[in-house]
Short mmCIF file of C-alpha atoms and ligand atoms in Angstrom, two decimals:
data_model
loop_
_atom_site.label_atom_id
_atom_site.label_comp_id
_atom_site.label_asym_id
_atom_site.label_seq_id
_atom_site.Cartn_x
_atom_site.Cartn_y
_atom_site.Cartn_z
CA MET C 1 130.02 126.32 73.22
CA ILE C 2 126.30 125.68 73.33
CA LYS C 3 125.58 122.75 75.63
CA LYS C 4 122.70 120.35 75.96
CA LEU C 5 120.06 121.05 78.60
CA ARG C 6 120.46 119.62 82.09
CA GLY C 7 119.01 116.13 82.43
CA MET C 8 119.07 115.51 78.68
CA GLU C 9 121.51 113.16 77.00
CA ASP C 10 122.94 112.60 73.54
CA ILE C 11 122.80 108.97 72.49
CA PHE C 12 125.69 108.09 70.19
CA PRO C 13 128.06 105.14 69.53
CA GLY C 14 130.46 104.84 72.47
CA GLY C 15 128.59 107.51 74.48
CA LYS C 16 127.45 107.23 78.09
CA LEU C 17 124.21 105.98 76.55
CA ASP C 18 125.49 103.91 73.62
CA SER C 19 123.25 104.22 70.54
CA ARG C 20 124.00 100.64 69.40
CA LYS C 21 122.89 99.22 72.72
CA PHE C 22 119.95 101.63 72.70
CA LEU C 23 118.66 100.30 69.36
CA LYS C 24 119.31 96.66 70.27
CA LEU C 25 117.39 97.16 73.47
CA ALA C 26 114.45 98.65 71.58
CA ASP C 27 114.59 95.69 69.14
CA SER C 28 114.59 93.14 71.97
CA CYS C 29 111.54 94.77 73.58
CA ARG C 30 109.75 94.98 70.24
CA GLU C 31 110.45 91.33 69.40
CA VAL C 32 108.97 90.12 72.67
CA ALA C 33 105.91 92.41 72.39
CA GLU C 34 105.18 91.27 68.82
CA LYS C 35 105.44 87.65 69.98
CA TYR C 36 102.64 88.39 72.44
CA GLY C 37 100.42 89.90 69.73
CA PHE C 38 101.08 93.57 70.47
CA HIS C 39 101.23 96.08 67.60
CA TYR C 40 103.03 99.38 67.24
CA ILE C 41 101.27 102.64 68.01
CA GLU C 42 102.76 106.09 67.77
CA THR C 43 101.11 109.11 69.31
CA PRO C 44 102.35 112.73 69.31
CA ILE C 45 104.96 113.87 71.82
CA LEU C 46 102.95 117.06 72.41
CA GLU C 47 99.46 116.79 73.85
CA GLU C 48 97.02 119.12 75.58
CA THR C 49 98.07 119.63 79.20
CA ILE C 50 94.56 118.78 80.39
CA LEU C 51 95.01 115.18 79.16
CA PHE C 52 97.70 114.52 81.79
CA LYS C 53 95.97 116.56 84.48
CA ARG C 54 92.92 114.35 84.08
CA SER C 55 94.66 110.99 83.73
CA VAL C 56 97.93 111.08 85.67
CA GLY C 57 96.13 113.26 88.25
CA GLU C 58 96.17 116.86 89.45
CA SER C 59 97.70 115.89 92.78
CA SER C 60 100.50 113.72 91.37
CA ASP C 61 104.11 114.94 91.46
CA ILE C 62 104.29 114.47 87.68
CA VAL C 63 101.50 116.96 86.99
CA ASN C 64 102.27 119.25 89.89
CA LYS C 65 105.99 119.67 89.62
CA GLU C 66 107.39 117.91 86.61
CA MET C 67 105.58 118.80 83.42
CA TYR C 68 107.13 120.78 80.59
CA HIS C 69 104.02 122.76 79.76
CA PHE C 70 103.66 126.04 77.94
CA LEU C 71 101.35 128.05 75.72
CA ASP C 72 101.90 127.54 72.00
CA ARG C 73 101.62 130.38 69.48
CA GLY C 74 97.88 129.87 69.34
CA GLY C 75 97.59 130.23 73.13
CA ARG C 76 96.85 126.51 73.69
CA ASP C 77 98.06 124.98 76.95
CA ILE C 78 100.16 122.04 75.77
CA CYS C 79 102.93 119.90 77.19
CA LEU C 80 105.66 117.43 76.34
CA ARG C 81 104.27 114.05 77.39
CA PRO C 82 105.57 112.91 80.79
CA GLU C 83 104.47 109.32 80.09
CA GLY C 84 102.90 107.23 77.33
CA THR C 85 99.64 105.78 78.65
CA ALA C 86 97.50 108.94 78.54
CA GLY C 87 98.28 109.64 74.87
CA VAL C 88 97.54 106.05 73.86
CA VAL C 89 94.22 106.18 75.71
CA ARG C 90 93.37 109.50 74.07
CA SER C 91 94.13 108.00 70.66
CA PHE C 92 92.16 104.82 71.46
CA ILE C 93 89.07 106.91 72.20
CA GLU C 94 89.54 109.52 69.47
CA ASN C 95 89.90 106.85 66.81
CA ARG C 96 86.77 105.14 68.14
CA LEU C 97 88.54 101.88 68.88
CA ASP C 98 86.57 101.76 72.14
CA ARG C 99 83.46 101.21 70.00
CA GLN C 100 84.70 98.08 68.21
CA GLY C 101 84.19 95.60 71.04
CA LYS C 102 87.62 94.08 70.32
CA VAL C 103 90.78 93.57 72.31
CA TYR C 104 93.61 95.89 71.23
CA ARG C 105 97.19 95.42 72.30
CA PHE C 106 99.73 98.15 71.55
CA TRP C 107 103.40 98.78 72.13
CA TYR C 108 105.25 102.09 71.82
CA PHE C 109 108.74 103.43 72.19
CA GLY C 110 109.75 107.04 72.54
CA PRO C 111 110.94 109.99 74.59
CA MET C 112 109.11 111.20 77.69
CA PHE C 113 109.80 114.42 79.62
CA ARG C 114 109.76 115.11 83.33
CA TYR C 115 111.30 118.13 85.02
CA GLU C 116 112.88 116.15 87.87
CA ARG C 117 116.18 116.69 89.66
CA PRO C 118 118.63 114.81 87.42
CA GLN C 119 120.75 112.03 88.92
CA LYS C 120 121.91 108.54 87.96
CA GLY C 121 118.93 106.81 86.30
CA ARG C 122 116.87 109.98 86.35
CA TYR C 123 116.73 112.22 83.31
CA ARG C 124 114.51 115.05 82.16
CA GLN C 125 114.24 113.47 78.73
CA PHE C 126 114.17 109.69 78.90
CA HIS C 127 112.75 106.85 76.83
CA GLN C 128 110.09 104.34 77.61
CA PHE C 129 109.16 101.13 75.92
CA GLY C 130 105.54 100.62 76.89
CA VAL C 131 102.63 98.30 76.24
CA GLU C 132 98.92 98.93 76.72
CA SER C 133 96.21 96.30 76.39
CA PHE C 134 92.56 97.37 76.02
CA GLY C 135 89.34 95.41 76.34
CA GLU C 136 90.49 92.40 78.37
CA GLY C 137 89.32 92.56 81.97
CA SER C 138 90.56 89.09 82.96
CA VAL C 139 93.31 88.95 85.57
CA TYR C 140 95.05 86.51 83.24
CA GLU C 141 95.82 89.51 81.02
CA ASP C 142 97.65 91.03 84.01
CA ILE C 143 99.58 87.79 84.45
CA GLN C 144 100.46 87.65 80.75
CA THR C 145 101.51 91.31 80.77
CA ILE C 146 103.76 90.84 83.79
CA GLY C 147 105.14 87.68 82.15
CA MET C 148 106.02 89.68 79.08
CA ALA C 149 107.96 92.28 81.09
CA LYS C 150 109.77 89.45 82.85
CA GLU C 151 110.64 87.85 79.49
CA ILE C 152 112.13 91.12 78.26
CA LEU C 153 114.27 91.51 81.39
CA GLU C 154 115.44 87.89 81.22
CA LYS C 155 116.29 88.23 77.54
CA LEU C 156 118.49 91.18 78.50
CA GLU C 157 119.90 89.24 81.46
CA ILE C 158 118.85 91.96 83.91
CA PRO C 159 118.42 90.64 87.48
CA TYR C 160 115.19 91.94 89.01
CA LYS C 161 112.77 91.76 91.89
CA LEU C 162 109.03 91.95 91.16
CA LYS C 163 106.66 93.72 93.53
CA ILE C 164 102.89 93.49 93.19
CA ASN C 165 99.88 94.96 94.92
CA SER C 166 96.16 95.50 94.40
CA LEU C 167 94.56 98.91 94.85
CA GLY C 168 91.03 97.50 94.69
CA CYS C 169 88.16 98.64 92.50
CA SER C 170 85.52 101.36 92.67
CA GLN C 171 83.66 99.14 95.17
CA CYS C 172 86.37 98.65 97.77
CA ALA C 173 88.84 101.51 97.15
CA PRO C 174 86.56 104.24 98.63
CA THR C 175 85.97 102.21 101.81
CA TYR C 176 89.69 101.66 102.22
CA ARG C 177 90.32 105.35 101.60
CA GLN C 178 87.95 106.23 104.43
CA LYS C 179 89.75 103.87 106.83
CA LEU C 180 93.13 105.21 105.79
CA LEU C 181 91.94 108.79 106.20
CA GLN C 182 90.86 108.06 109.75
CA PHE C 183 94.26 106.57 110.49
CA LEU C 184 96.07 109.53 108.89
CA GLU C 185 93.99 112.09 110.75
CA SER C 186 94.90 110.47 114.05
CA HIS C 187 98.62 110.83 113.13
CA ARG C 188 98.43 114.14 111.25
CA GLU C 189 100.89 116.02 113.47
CA GLU C 190 103.58 113.33 113.15
CA LEU C 191 103.51 113.23 109.34
CA CYS C 192 105.80 115.21 107.03
CA PRO C 193 104.33 118.36 105.37
CA ASP C 194 103.97 116.48 102.04
CA CYS C 195 101.91 113.73 103.67
CA GLN C 196 99.84 116.28 105.56
CA ARG C 197 98.98 117.81 102.20
CA ARG C 198 98.26 114.36 100.75
CA ILE C 199 95.59 113.80 103.44
CA GLU C 200 93.58 116.44 101.58
CA THR C 201 94.62 115.71 98.00
CA ASN C 202 95.38 112.00 97.66
CA PRO C 203 95.65 110.05 100.95
CA ILE C 204 96.72 106.77 99.35
CA ARG C 205 99.96 108.38 98.13
CA THR C 206 101.11 108.68 101.75
CA LEU C 207 101.74 104.94 101.60
CA ASP C 208 104.81 105.34 99.41
CA CYS C 209 106.25 108.38 101.16
CA LYS C 210 110.05 108.05 101.26
CA ASN C 211 110.39 109.86 104.60
CA PRO C 212 111.60 107.24 107.15
CA SER C 213 109.50 108.59 110.00
CA CYS C 214 106.33 108.56 107.85
CA GLN C 215 107.23 105.03 106.73
CA GLN C 216 107.43 103.93 110.33
CA ILE C 217 104.02 105.42 111.16
CA LEU C 218 102.44 103.98 108.03
CA GLU C 219 103.63 100.47 108.93
CA ASN C 220 100.57 100.38 111.17
CA ALA C 221 98.15 101.84 108.62
CA PRO C 222 95.22 99.66 107.47
CA LYS C 223 96.43 97.25 104.74
CA LEU C 224 95.02 97.36 101.23
CA GLN C 225 94.93 93.55 100.94
CA GLU C 226 92.85 93.24 104.07
CA ASN C 227 90.25 95.63 102.69
CA LEU C 228 89.65 94.28 99.20
CA CYS C 229 86.10 93.29 98.20
CA SER C 230 85.58 89.58 97.57
CA SER C 231 85.98 89.89 93.79
CA CYS C 232 89.24 91.93 94.04
CA HIS C 233 90.47 89.55 96.71
CA SER C 234 89.90 86.47 94.56
CA GLU C 235 91.47 88.19 91.52
CA PHE C 236 94.52 89.05 93.57
CA THR C 237 94.73 85.44 94.75
CA GLN C 238 94.44 84.35 91.11
CA LEU C 239 97.18 86.78 90.12
CA LYS C 240 99.57 85.35 92.72
CA LYS C 241 98.71 81.80 91.70
CA GLY C 242 99.20 82.60 88.01
CA LEU C 243 102.62 84.15 88.67
CA GLU C 244 103.64 81.08 90.69
CA GLN C 245 102.54 78.82 87.85
CA LEU C 246 104.70 80.79 85.44
CA GLU C 247 107.52 80.57 87.98
CA ILE C 248 107.78 84.33 88.28
CA PRO C 249 109.01 85.14 91.78
CA PHE C 250 107.27 88.13 93.37
CA GLU C 251 106.77 89.90 96.62
CA VAL C 252 103.54 91.57 97.77
CA ASP C 253 104.17 95.19 98.72
CA SER C 254 101.06 96.70 100.24
CA HIS C 255 102.59 100.16 99.91
CA LEU C 256 103.06 99.93 96.14
CA VAL C 257 100.53 102.55 95.07
CA ARG C 258 102.51 104.06 92.13
CA GLY C 259 102.84 107.75 91.36
CA LEU C 260 100.06 107.99 88.77
CA ASP C 261 96.41 108.29 89.77
CA TYR C 262 94.77 106.12 87.10
CA TYR C 263 95.47 102.70 88.58
CA THR C 264 92.82 100.26 89.82
CA LYS C 265 93.37 96.68 91.04
CA THR C 266 96.79 95.28 90.00
CA THR C 267 99.89 97.44 90.30
CA PHE C 268 103.42 96.16 89.81
CA GLU C 269 107.02 97.26 89.61
CA PHE C 270 110.21 95.49 88.63
CA ILE C 271 113.20 96.70 90.62
CA GLY C 272 116.72 96.25 89.31
CA VAL C 273 119.00 94.41 91.74
CA GLY C 274 122.77 93.93 92.01
CA GLU C 275 125.76 95.96 90.98
CA GLY C 276 125.29 99.26 89.19
CA VAL C 277 121.75 99.83 90.49
CA GLY C 278 121.41 103.26 92.07
CA SER C 279 118.59 104.78 94.09
CA GLN C 280 116.46 105.07 90.94
CA ASN C 281 115.98 101.33 90.82
CA ALA C 282 112.46 100.99 89.36
CA ILE C 283 113.01 99.66 85.87
CA VAL C 284 109.45 98.71 84.93
CA GLY C 285 106.22 100.15 86.28
CA GLY C 286 102.68 99.26 85.41
CA GLY C 287 99.24 98.12 86.35
CA ARG C 288 95.58 97.99 85.53
CA TYR C 289 93.56 101.15 84.84
CA ASP C 290 89.99 99.99 84.23
CA LYS C 291 88.38 103.41 84.71
CA LEU C 292 90.62 105.64 82.61
CA VAL C 293 89.05 105.14 79.17
CA GLU C 294 85.63 105.97 80.55
CA TYR C 295 86.98 108.86 82.59
CA LEU C 296 88.45 110.44 79.46
CA GLY C 297 85.13 110.17 77.64
CA GLY C 298 85.32 106.72 76.03
CA LYS C 299 83.20 103.61 76.41
CA PRO C 300 84.04 101.74 79.65
CA THR C 301 87.03 99.56 78.71
CA PRO C 302 89.30 97.59 81.03
CA ALA C 303 93.01 98.14 80.39
CA VAL C 304 96.42 97.13 81.68
CA GLY C 305 99.99 97.99 80.72
CA PHE C 306 103.52 98.83 81.76
CA ALA C 307 106.48 100.93 80.73
CA ILE C 308 110.18 100.13 80.86
CA GLY C 309 112.71 102.87 81.55
CA ILE C 310 115.21 102.44 78.72
CA GLU C 311 118.03 104.56 80.18
CA ARG C 312 117.85 102.70 83.50
CA ILE C 313 118.21 99.39 81.65
CA LEU C 314 121.02 100.76 79.47
CA GLU C 315 122.96 101.67 82.59
CA LEU C 316 122.67 98.06 83.77
CA LEU C 317 123.71 96.35 80.54
CA SER C 318 127.33 95.25 80.40
CA PRO C 319 129.47 97.12 77.86
CA GLN C 320 129.33 95.81 74.32
CA LYS C 321 132.22 93.36 74.00
CA GLU C 322 131.20 91.46 70.92
CA ARG C 323 133.15 92.28 67.79
CA GLU C 324 131.04 93.22 64.82
CA GLY C 325 131.30 93.97 61.11
CA VAL C 326 134.02 94.05 58.48
CA TYR C 327 136.75 96.69 58.18
CA LEU C 328 137.76 97.20 54.56
CA GLY C 329 140.91 99.05 53.46
CA ALA C 330 143.56 99.33 50.75
CA LEU C 331 147.35 99.28 50.88
CA LEU C 332 147.85 101.32 47.71
CA GLU C 333 146.20 104.14 45.78
CA GLU C 334 145.09 101.90 42.88
CA GLY C 335 143.13 99.73 45.30
CA VAL C 336 140.89 102.58 46.45
CA PRO C 337 138.47 102.52 43.47
CA LYS C 338 138.01 98.80 44.11
CA LEU C 339 136.90 99.33 47.71
CA LEU C 340 133.32 100.32 46.91
CA GLU C 341 132.99 97.37 44.53
CA TRP C 342 134.15 94.87 47.16
CA ALA C 343 132.07 96.51 49.85
CA GLN C 344 128.99 96.14 47.67
CA LYS C 345 129.67 92.43 47.13
CA MET C 346 130.05 91.86 50.87
CA ARG C 347 127.00 93.96 51.75
CA ASN C 348 124.99 91.93 49.25
CA ASN C 349 126.03 88.89 51.30
CA GLY C 350 124.53 90.54 54.38
CA GLU C 351 127.81 91.71 55.93
CA LYS C 352 128.16 95.06 57.69
CA VAL C 353 131.07 96.79 55.97
CA THR C 354 132.93 99.94 56.99
CA ILE C 355 135.48 101.31 54.49
CA ASN C 356 138.61 103.20 55.41
CA PHE C 357 139.57 105.15 52.27
CA GLN C 358 143.00 106.18 53.64
CA ILE C 359 146.05 104.31 52.30
CA LYS C 360 147.84 102.62 55.18
CA SER C 361 150.21 99.73 55.87
CA LEU C 362 148.72 96.34 56.72
CA LYS C 363 149.89 96.70 60.30
CA SER C 364 148.25 100.07 60.65
CA HIS C 365 144.96 98.85 59.10
CA LEU C 366 144.92 95.88 61.50
CA LYS C 367 145.45 98.23 64.42
CA SER C 368 142.58 100.52 63.36
CA ALA C 369 140.26 97.55 62.83
CA ASP C 370 141.13 96.14 66.23
CA LYS C 371 140.54 99.46 67.94
CA GLY C 372 137.25 99.90 66.09
CA GLY C 373 135.90 96.61 67.48
CA PHE C 374 135.56 94.93 64.08
CA LYS C 375 135.22 91.20 63.71
CA LYS C 376 136.98 90.89 60.39
CA VAL C 377 139.51 92.84 58.29
CA ALA C 378 139.47 92.76 54.50
CA ILE C 379 142.42 94.30 52.62
CA ILE C 380 143.22 95.05 49.01
CA GLY C 381 146.99 95.01 48.33
CA GLU C 382 149.06 94.65 45.20
CA GLU C 383 148.53 90.89 44.89
CA GLU C 384 144.79 91.14 45.49
CA LEU C 385 144.45 93.89 42.91
CA LYS C 386 146.27 91.82 40.32
CA ASN C 387 144.20 88.65 40.97
CA ASP C 388 140.93 90.46 41.75
CA THR C 389 140.82 88.84 45.19
CA ILE C 390 140.73 90.11 48.72
CA PHE C 391 142.81 89.33 51.82
CA GLU C 392 140.63 88.50 54.83
CA LYS C 393 141.51 88.02 58.50
CA GLU C 394 139.31 87.35 61.53
CA LEU C 395 140.10 89.43 64.59
P1 HAM J 1 106.24 105.20 85.62
O1 HAM J 1 106.48 104.30 86.76
O2 HAM J 1 106.04 106.63 85.90
O3 HAM J 1 104.98 104.61 84.84
O4 HAM J 1 107.43 105.06 84.59
C1 HAM J 1 107.82 103.80 84.09
C2 HAM J 1 109.33 103.69 84.11
O5 HAM J 1 109.92 104.78 83.40
C3 HAM J 1 109.96 103.77 85.48
O6 HAM J 1 109.91 102.50 86.13
C4 HAM J 1 111.38 104.15 85.14
O7 HAM J 1 112.13 103.01 84.77
C5 HAM J 1 111.21 105.05 83.94
N1 HAM J 1 111.32 106.46 84.34
C6 HAM J 1 110.38 107.22 84.93
N2 HAM J 1 110.85 108.46 85.14
C7 HAM J 1 112.13 108.50 84.68
C8 HAM J 1 113.16 109.50 84.61
N3 HAM J 1 112.96 110.74 85.03
N4 HAM J 1 114.34 109.15 84.07
C9 HAM J 1 114.56 107.90 83.60
N5 HAM J 1 113.63 106.92 83.64
C10 HAM J 1 112.43 107.20 84.16
C11 HAM J 1 104.46 105.16 83.71
O8 HAM J 1 104.97 106.03 83.08
C12 HAM J 1 103.19 104.48 83.25
N6 HAM J 1 102.73 105.14 82.04
C13 HAM J 1 103.44 102.98 83.02
C14 HAM J 1 102.19 102.27 82.56
C15 HAM J 1 101.87 101.92 81.30
N7 HAM J 1 101.18 101.91 83.33
C16 HAM J 1 100.25 101.34 82.58
N8 HAM J 1 100.66 101.35 81.35
#
């Protein structure tokens, strides 16, 4: 038997990842995004590897260890996208939308690929629902964007905890980096090998090292919030105030630096809480990336967005209990030709109809319909055939 690849899942009705829940989840996200004025964008799953190296960052785990990259038949270095933002930014620039002086708000939904060690909530092919907003530099856009993610989670009845942080801008981030570097250098020997490497490649990433002894050392590291320039500081204050006004509870986490290099200013993560949440508990991740469009060759354009991990949410949704649709069957051979006719009538009335073409007793039909999770049973027997009617029963 040929099996699926490790870390990849089939999504089908009744499967570990139920396809009905999967589609409903996508619909719920889409509905909320459209309500906020976001429009659908679809970009290719394959992109040039250099796009992610430049945007997500050469020193990030994603680029370093997790990309599915290879040479295509033309010798081009390409990869399966590990995330959605870079492709949307590439498209935004390539289609010259950066030149229009307008605000663009996009949503997308699709598979992403990361060669990580699979575990609960962590797959090698997974889906993200993401949003990206371009051209609005106001911190109120950050507040609205976070509010939208919160609305999606509440609609799905997913309990969460929101963490926020500010990484500062091109004014204050380099100064902070210098201070942090000094601190790290003075503790170099005590840090794990990964963090020692990060001192050279990307010092700020030491802040979210999972190693408990590094965490303890970094407790005393200079704090981002205490090193923001006055404009970043007042924006961060505004952000907190705005979230309070919208009654969105949050917690400031000065170590929330995120695993992708393109962020500036606001970063945020929603963490799933309660039963069924494993160690992979980040369900939404996002932030502002005001420098990325320019960095990839476009006109300077502020931007902010987030992505929701669909599989992680699916694992938290309670199993589908609601009965749905009509089960249609016949008790005798002569009734079978009538089934399609009746089904058509019902479908025209907007009902979801599933036909069982096998002749069975009433009892046996009722049993199948019950097992199949249907809401209603419709049966054609001798009487019904004679009178051109149908027998209906709610389950
Ligand atoms: P990210 O934090 O790397 O951000 O991913 C966003 C979400 O995708 C995570 O919070 C998680 O729920 C889900 N996710 C990530 N990796 C896996 C995996 N291996 N298996 C299952 N789920 C996973 C980004 O990707 C950014 N592009 C988000 C963004 C958009 N920032 C600005 N705009």
